[in-house]
Amino acid sequence: MNATLKEPISLGMIEAANRIVMAPLTRSRASDDGVPGRSAATYYAQRASAGLIVSEGICIAPGAAGNPMVPGLWAREQIAAWAPVTTAVHDAGGAIAAQLWHTGRASHPSVQPDGRLPVGPSPIAIDGLTFAANGRTPYVTPRALDTSEISQIVGHYARAAANAREAGFDAVELHSANGYLVDQFLQDNSNQRSDRYGGSIENRVRLLIEIVTALVDTVGPGRVGVRISPASSFQDMADSDPRRLFDHVVRTLAEHDLAYLHVVEPGIDGWRDARHQRDSPIDSAWIRARYPGNIVAAGGYTAESASRAIESGTVDAVAFGRHFIANPDLPRRLIENLPIAEPNRETFYSGGDQGYIDYPVWREPARTN
């Protein structure tokens, strides 16, 4: 029994029943116009025993999308479709935050309005392949945002946050991790601007703080989380001085009334980024020394390691991602040390109900005489 995971916690204004968070998981079940599918309410309600569900990434505007079949929160029909999802989660006793997402350069013209180029801080392409409308294809060189356009992006975040609250979400989480737009502005391999959003660390962090300020102003203190991935090189991310950058990021975020800081650890699936191993990794322990608020950590945790991290005070809650796909009752399985089912990777992004709402909860094996 991992009793520590059962303990309730206040994450800002969110009263979480336990310390287990469902991490955001892209599932590609929305319509082409960003409306979540009819089975989304069932999918999230099945997993409502998490202390907090963080939704899949929800795009803040049509140009924010990076892949096909991802949902949005900019249109009335999207708000209307999310409302039954949040109601179902609440009826099942859970809480849910909307993860607000702009993919920036991690997109492709085939999923952009009118086939336009995706945008980013600078015209620098990701080296690799993306999921585009017709399958895997190389990334393109993005169009650099004009300085005058950036305030519009901030406004899109604020509007999406207001829409999230109207749809019944308990909070919003800013996706500032994994090489998407805000992360692209933070790190100097993707941000080579010469205006007030580039150059110095303070300038590169400016967009993050402007968005956080707008979100808190929109939904209120204690209802905004922020996700960061300081040790990740996913989607070609790197910075010349990551410790100094993220020291400033974390200390500055501590000045805002956040519900939590969501940290992607450097050891997901056993992988560690050699860029950050010269001294010590930028992990939750490194961040705890700089951030006094709630820390939610994600990345390669087991029930036992999650319990130890919480008991040590390094983190306040732990997020689990892919395990939630095949284990809708994951909190019970983690707390009671029950077997963890493995998901079918072929149905992660396949659309439809198979591999989405058909995974069973744990049943005791039938006894034989």
Coordinates of C-alpha atoms in Angstrom, one line a residue:
M1 CA 0.0 0.0 0.0
N2 CA 1.4 3.4 -1.1
A3 CA -0.6 5.5 1.4
T4 CA 1.3 8.7 0.7
L5 CA -0.3 8.8 -2.8
K6 CA -3.8 8.7 -1.2
E7 CA -3.3 12.0 0.7
P8 CA -5.4 14.9 -0.5
I9 CA -3.7 18.2 -1.5
S10 CA -4.7 21.7 -2.3
L11 CA -3.2 22.8 -5.6
G12 CA -4.1 26.4 -5.5
M13 CA -7.9 26.6 -5.7
I14 CA -8.1 22.9 -6.7
E15 CA -8.9 20.4 -3.9
A16 CA -7.3 17.3 -5.2
A17 CA -8.4 14.0 -3.6
N18 CA -5.0 12.4 -3.9
R19 CA -1.4 13.1 -5.1
I20 CA -1.8 11.4 -8.5
V21 CA -2.2 13.7 -11.5
M22 CA -3.1 12.5 -15.0
A23 CA -0.6 14.1 -17.3
P24 CA -1.6 15.6 -20.7
L25 CA -1.9 13.0 -23.4
T26 CA -2.5 13.8 -27.1
R27 CA -5.1 11.3 -28.3
S28 CA -6.1 12.8 -31.7
R29 CA -9.8 12.2 -31.4
A30 CA -11.1 15.6 -32.3
S31 CA -12.8 16.7 -35.5
D32 CA -11.0 18.7 -38.3
D33 CA -12.5 21.9 -36.8
G34 CA -11.1 21.2 -33.3
V35 CA -14.3 19.9 -31.6
P36 CA -13.5 17.2 -29.1
G37 CA -15.1 13.8 -30.0
R38 CA -18.3 12.5 -28.4
S39 CA -16.4 9.9 -26.4
A40 CA -14.2 12.4 -24.7
A41 CA -16.6 12.7 -21.8
T42 CA -16.5 9.0 -21.2
Y43 CA -12.7 8.9 -21.6
Y44 CA -12.0 11.6 -19.0
A45 CA -14.7 10.5 -16.6
Q46 CA -13.2 7.0 -16.6
R47 CA -10.0 8.5 -15.3
A48 CA -11.6 11.0 -12.8
S49 CA -10.1 9.1 -9.8
A50 CA -6.9 11.1 -10.4
G51 CA -6.5 14.0 -8.0
L52 CA -6.3 16.2 -11.0
I53 CA -6.7 15.5 -14.7
V54 CA -4.6 17.7 -17.1
S55 CA -6.3 17.6 -20.4
E56 CA -4.7 16.8 -23.7
G57 CA -3.2 19.9 -25.3
I58 CA -6.0 22.2 -26.4
C59 CA -5.2 24.7 -29.1
I60 CA -5.8 28.4 -28.4
A61 CA -6.4 29.5 -32.0
P62 CA -6.6 27.9 -35.5
G63 CA -2.9 28.7 -36.1
A64 CA -1.8 27.1 -32.9
A65 CA -2.4 23.5 -34.1
G66 CA 0.5 21.3 -34.9
N67 CA -1.2 18.0 -35.8
P68 CA -4.5 16.8 -37.3
M69 CA -7.4 15.9 -35.0
V70 CA -6.4 18.0 -32.0
P71 CA -9.1 20.0 -30.1
G72 CA -9.4 23.7 -29.6
L73 CA -11.0 26.3 -27.3
W74 CA -11.5 29.3 -29.5
A75 CA -15.0 28.7 -30.9
R76 CA -18.4 28.4 -29.4
E77 CA -19.0 24.8 -30.7
Q78 CA -15.7 23.8 -29.0
I79 CA -16.8 25.3 -25.7
A80 CA -20.1 23.5 -26.0
A81 CA -18.4 20.2 -26.7
W82 CA -16.0 20.5 -23.7
A83 CA -18.9 21.3 -21.2
P84 CA -20.2 17.7 -21.1
V85 CA -16.6 16.5 -20.5
T86 CA -16.0 18.7 -17.5
T87 CA -19.5 17.9 -16.2
A88 CA -18.8 14.1 -16.5
V89 CA -15.5 14.5 -14.6
H90 CA -17.1 16.5 -11.8
D91 CA -20.0 14.1 -11.6
A92 CA -17.4 11.3 -11.1
G93 CA -15.8 13.3 -8.3
G94 CA -12.7 14.6 -10.2
A95 CA -11.1 17.9 -11.2
I96 CA -9.8 18.8 -14.6
A97 CA -7.5 21.5 -16.0
A98 CA -7.3 22.6 -19.6
Q99 CA -3.8 22.5 -21.0
L100 CA -3.5 25.5 -23.3
W101 CA -1.3 24.9 -26.3
H102 CA 0.4 26.7 -29.2
T103 CA 2.7 24.5 -31.1
G104 CA 4.6 27.4 -32.8
R105 CA 7.2 26.1 -35.3
A106 CA 6.3 22.5 -34.4
S107 CA 3.6 22.5 -37.0
H108 CA 3.1 22.2 -40.8
P109 CA 1.3 24.2 -43.5
S110 CA -1.1 21.2 -44.1
V111 CA -2.7 21.8 -40.7
Q112 CA -2.5 25.6 -40.7
P113 CA -5.3 27.9 -41.9
D114 CA -5.1 28.4 -45.7
G115 CA -1.9 26.4 -45.8
R116 CA 0.1 29.2 -44.2
L117 CA 3.6 28.7 -42.7
P118 CA 3.6 28.0 -39.0
V119 CA 5.1 30.8 -36.8
G120 CA 7.9 30.8 -34.3
P121 CA 10.3 33.2 -32.6
S122 CA 12.8 32.9 -35.5
P123 CA 13.0 31.4 -38.9
I124 CA 14.7 28.2 -37.7
A125 CA 13.3 24.8 -38.6
I126 CA 13.2 21.7 -36.4
D127 CA 15.4 18.9 -37.8
G128 CA 13.1 16.0 -38.0
L129 CA 9.6 14.8 -39.1
T130 CA 6.2 15.9 -37.9
F131 CA 2.7 14.4 -38.1
A132 CA 1.1 16.4 -40.9
A133 CA -2.3 16.0 -42.7
N134 CA -0.9 13.3 -45.0
G135 CA 1.4 11.5 -42.5
R136 CA 4.9 12.0 -41.5
T137 CA 6.8 14.8 -43.3
P138 CA 9.8 17.1 -42.6
Y139 CA 9.2 20.2 -40.6
V140 CA 9.3 23.5 -42.5
T141 CA 11.1 26.7 -41.7
P142 CA 8.6 28.9 -39.7
R143 CA 7.8 32.5 -40.2
A144 CA 9.2 34.7 -37.5
L145 CA 6.4 36.5 -35.5
D146 CA 6.5 40.3 -35.8
T147 CA 6.8 42.0 -32.5
S148 CA 3.3 43.5 -33.0
E149 CA 1.8 40.0 -33.4
I150 CA 2.9 38.8 -30.0
S151 CA 0.3 40.7 -28.0
Q152 CA -2.3 38.9 -30.2
I153 CA -0.9 35.6 -29.1
V154 CA -1.1 36.6 -25.5
G155 CA -4.7 37.6 -26.1
H156 CA -5.5 34.2 -27.6
Y157 CA -4.3 32.6 -24.5
A158 CA -6.4 34.8 -22.3
R159 CA -9.5 34.2 -24.5
A160 CA -8.9 30.4 -24.4
A161 CA -8.6 30.5 -20.6
A162 CA -11.9 32.4 -20.3
N163 CA -13.5 29.8 -22.6
A164 CA -12.1 27.0 -20.5
R165 CA -13.7 28.4 -17.4
E166 CA -17.0 28.8 -19.3
A167 CA -16.7 25.2 -20.4
G168 CA -16.4 24.2 -16.7
F169 CA -12.6 23.5 -16.4
D170 CA -11.3 24.0 -12.8
A171 CA -8.1 25.5 -14.0
V172 CA -5.8 26.0 -17.0
E173 CA -2.2 24.8 -17.5
L174 CA 0.1 26.7 -19.8
H175 CA 2.1 24.3 -22.0
S176 CA 5.6 25.9 -21.8
A177 CA 7.5 22.6 -22.4
N178 CA 8.6 20.1 -25.0
G179 CA 9.7 22.5 -27.8
Y180 CA 6.3 24.3 -28.4
L181 CA 5.9 28.0 -28.8
V182 CA 6.6 29.3 -25.3
D183 CA 9.6 27.0 -24.9
Q184 CA 10.8 28.1 -28.3
F185 CA 10.9 31.7 -27.0
L186 CA 12.8 30.6 -23.9
Q187 CA 15.7 28.8 -25.4
D188 CA 18.3 30.5 -27.5
N189 CA 18.8 27.8 -30.2
S190 CA 15.3 28.6 -31.4
N191 CA 15.1 32.3 -30.4
Q192 CA 17.6 34.5 -32.1
R193 CA 15.5 37.6 -32.1
S194 CA 16.9 41.1 -31.6
D195 CA 13.7 42.8 -30.2
R196 CA 12.4 42.9 -26.7
Y197 CA 11.5 39.1 -26.9
G198 CA 15.0 38.0 -27.8
G199 CA 18.7 38.2 -26.7
S200 CA 18.9 38.4 -22.9
I201 CA 17.3 35.8 -20.7
E202 CA 15.0 38.4 -19.3
N203 CA 13.8 39.2 -22.8
R204 CA 13.4 35.5 -23.8
V205 CA 11.3 34.9 -20.6
R206 CA 9.1 37.9 -21.3
L207 CA 6.5 36.1 -23.4
L208 CA 6.1 33.4 -20.7
I209 CA 5.5 36.0 -18.0
E210 CA 3.1 38.0 -20.1
I211 CA 1.0 34.9 -20.8
V212 CA 1.1 33.8 -17.1
T213 CA 0.0 37.3 -16.0
A214 CA -2.8 37.3 -18.6
L215 CA -4.0 33.9 -17.5
V216 CA -4.0 34.7 -13.8
D217 CA -5.8 38.0 -14.5
T218 CA -8.4 36.0 -16.5
V219 CA -9.2 32.9 -14.3
G220 CA -7.9 34.1 -11.0
P221 CA -5.1 33.3 -8.6
G222 CA -4.5 29.6 -7.9
R223 CA -6.1 28.4 -11.1
V224 CA -3.1 28.5 -13.4
G225 CA -0.4 25.8 -13.7
V226 CA 2.7 26.0 -15.9
R227 CA 4.5 23.0 -17.5
I228 CA 8.2 23.3 -18.2
S229 CA 10.8 20.7 -19.5
P230 CA 14.3 22.2 -18.6
A231 CA 16.2 19.0 -19.4
S232 CA 14.5 18.0 -22.7
S233 CA 15.9 18.3 -26.2
F234 CA 12.7 17.1 -27.8
Q235 CA 12.0 18.9 -31.0
D236 CA 15.5 20.2 -31.4
M237 CA 15.5 22.3 -28.2
A238 CA 18.7 23.5 -26.6
D239 CA 20.1 26.5 -24.7
S240 CA 23.6 27.8 -24.3
D241 CA 23.2 28.2 -20.5
P242 CA 20.1 26.2 -19.4
R243 CA 20.8 26.4 -15.7
R244 CA 20.9 30.2 -15.7
L245 CA 17.9 30.4 -18.0
F246 CA 15.7 28.1 -15.9
D247 CA 16.9 29.5 -12.6
H248 CA 15.4 32.8 -13.8
V249 CA 12.3 31.1 -15.2
V250 CA 11.6 29.3 -11.9
R251 CA 12.3 32.1 -9.6
T252 CA 10.2 34.5 -11.7
L253 CA 7.3 32.1 -11.8
A254 CA 7.5 31.8 -8.0
E255 CA 6.4 35.5 -7.8
H256 CA 3.1 34.6 -9.4
D257 CA 0.1 33.0 -7.6
L258 CA 0.2 29.6 -9.5
A259 CA -1.7 26.5 -8.6
Y260 CA 1.4 24.4 -9.4
L261 CA 4.6 24.2 -11.5
H262 CA 4.5 21.0 -13.6
V263 CA 8.1 19.8 -14.2
V264 CA 9.1 17.2 -16.9
E265 CA 12.0 15.3 -15.3
P266 CA 15.1 14.6 -17.3
G267 CA 14.7 10.8 -17.1
I268 CA 11.6 9.9 -19.1
D269 CA 11.7 6.3 -20.3
G270 CA 15.2 6.0 -18.8
W271 CA 16.6 8.7 -21.2
R272 CA 18.8 11.5 -19.9
D273 CA 20.0 14.5 -21.8
A274 CA 23.8 14.7 -21.7
R275 CA 23.7 18.5 -22.0
H276 CA 22.6 18.7 -18.4
Q277 CA 24.9 16.1 -16.8
R278 CA 28.0 18.1 -16.4
D279 CA 27.1 19.0 -12.8
S280 CA 23.6 17.9 -11.8
P281 CA 20.4 17.4 -13.8
I282 CA 17.8 20.1 -13.9
D283 CA 15.2 18.0 -12.1
S284 CA 12.5 18.5 -9.5
A285 CA 15.1 18.6 -6.7
W286 CA 17.0 21.4 -8.5
I287 CA 13.8 23.2 -8.9
R288 CA 12.6 22.7 -5.3
A289 CA 15.6 24.7 -4.1
R290 CA 14.3 27.7 -6.2
Y291 CA 10.5 27.2 -6.1
P292 CA 8.5 27.2 -2.8
G293 CA 5.1 26.4 -4.3
N294 CA 3.4 23.2 -5.4
I295 CA 5.6 21.1 -7.7
V296 CA 4.0 18.3 -9.8
A297 CA 6.7 16.1 -11.4
A298 CA 6.3 13.9 -14.4
G299 CA 8.6 11.3 -16.0
G300 CA 9.4 7.7 -15.4
Y301 CA 7.9 7.4 -11.9
T302 CA 6.7 4.3 -10.2
A303 CA 4.3 4.1 -7.3
E304 CA 7.3 3.6 -5.0
S305 CA 9.5 6.4 -6.4
A306 CA 6.6 8.8 -6.4
S307 CA 5.9 8.0 -2.8
R308 CA 9.5 8.6 -1.9
A309 CA 9.6 11.9 -3.8
I310 CA 6.5 13.2 -2.0
E311 CA 7.7 12.0 1.4
S312 CA 11.0 13.8 0.9
G313 CA 9.3 17.1 0.1
T314 CA 10.9 17.3 -3.3
V315 CA 7.5 17.2 -5.0
D316 CA 3.9 17.6 -3.9
A317 CA 2.3 15.4 -6.5
V318 CA 3.3 13.2 -9.3
A319 CA 1.9 13.0 -12.9
F320 CA 1.6 9.8 -14.8
G321 CA 1.0 9.8 -18.5
R322 CA 0.8 6.7 -20.7
H323 CA -0.1 4.4 -17.8
F324 CA -3.4 6.2 -17.7
I325 CA -4.2 5.2 -21.2
A326 CA -4.6 1.4 -20.4
N327 CA -5.5 1.9 -16.7
P328 CA -8.5 4.2 -16.2
D329 CA -8.3 3.2 -12.5
L330 CA -4.6 3.9 -12.3
P331 CA -4.7 5.6 -8.9
R332 CA -6.2 2.5 -7.3
R333 CA -3.6 0.3 -9.0
L334 CA -0.7 2.5 -7.8
I335 CA -1.9 2.8 -4.3
E336 CA -2.8 -0.9 -3.9
N337 CA 0.2 -2.2 -5.9
L338 CA -2.0 -3.9 -8.4
P339 CA -0.8 -4.9 -11.9
I340 CA -0.4 -2.1 -14.5
A341 CA -1.7 -3.0 -17.9
E342 CA 0.2 -2.0 -21.0
P343 CA -1.4 0.2 -23.7
N344 CA -1.6 -0.6 -27.4
R345 CA 0.6 2.0 -29.0
E346 CA -1.0 1.5 -32.4
T347 CA -4.2 3.1 -31.1
F348 CA -2.6 6.1 -29.4
Y349 CA -3.5 8.5 -32.2
S350 CA -5.7 6.3 -34.4
G351 CA -9.1 7.9 -33.8
G352 CA -12.2 6.0 -32.7
D353 CA -13.1 4.3 -29.5
Q354 CA -10.7 1.4 -29.8
G355 CA -7.8 1.9 -27.5
Y356 CA -9.6 5.0 -26.0
I357 CA -12.6 4.1 -23.8
D358 CA -12.4 0.3 -24.0
Y359 CA -9.7 -0.4 -21.4
P360 CA -11.1 -2.2 -18.3
V361 CA -10.7 -1.4 -14.7
W362 CA -9.0 -3.9 -12.4
R363 CA -11.1 -7.0 -11.5
E364 CA -10.0 -9.6 -8.9
P365 CA -9.3 -12.8 -10.7
A366 CA -12.0 -15.4 -10.3
R367 CA -11.2 -18.0 -7.7
T368 CA -11.2 -21.6 -8.6
N369 CA -11.9 -24.5 -6.2

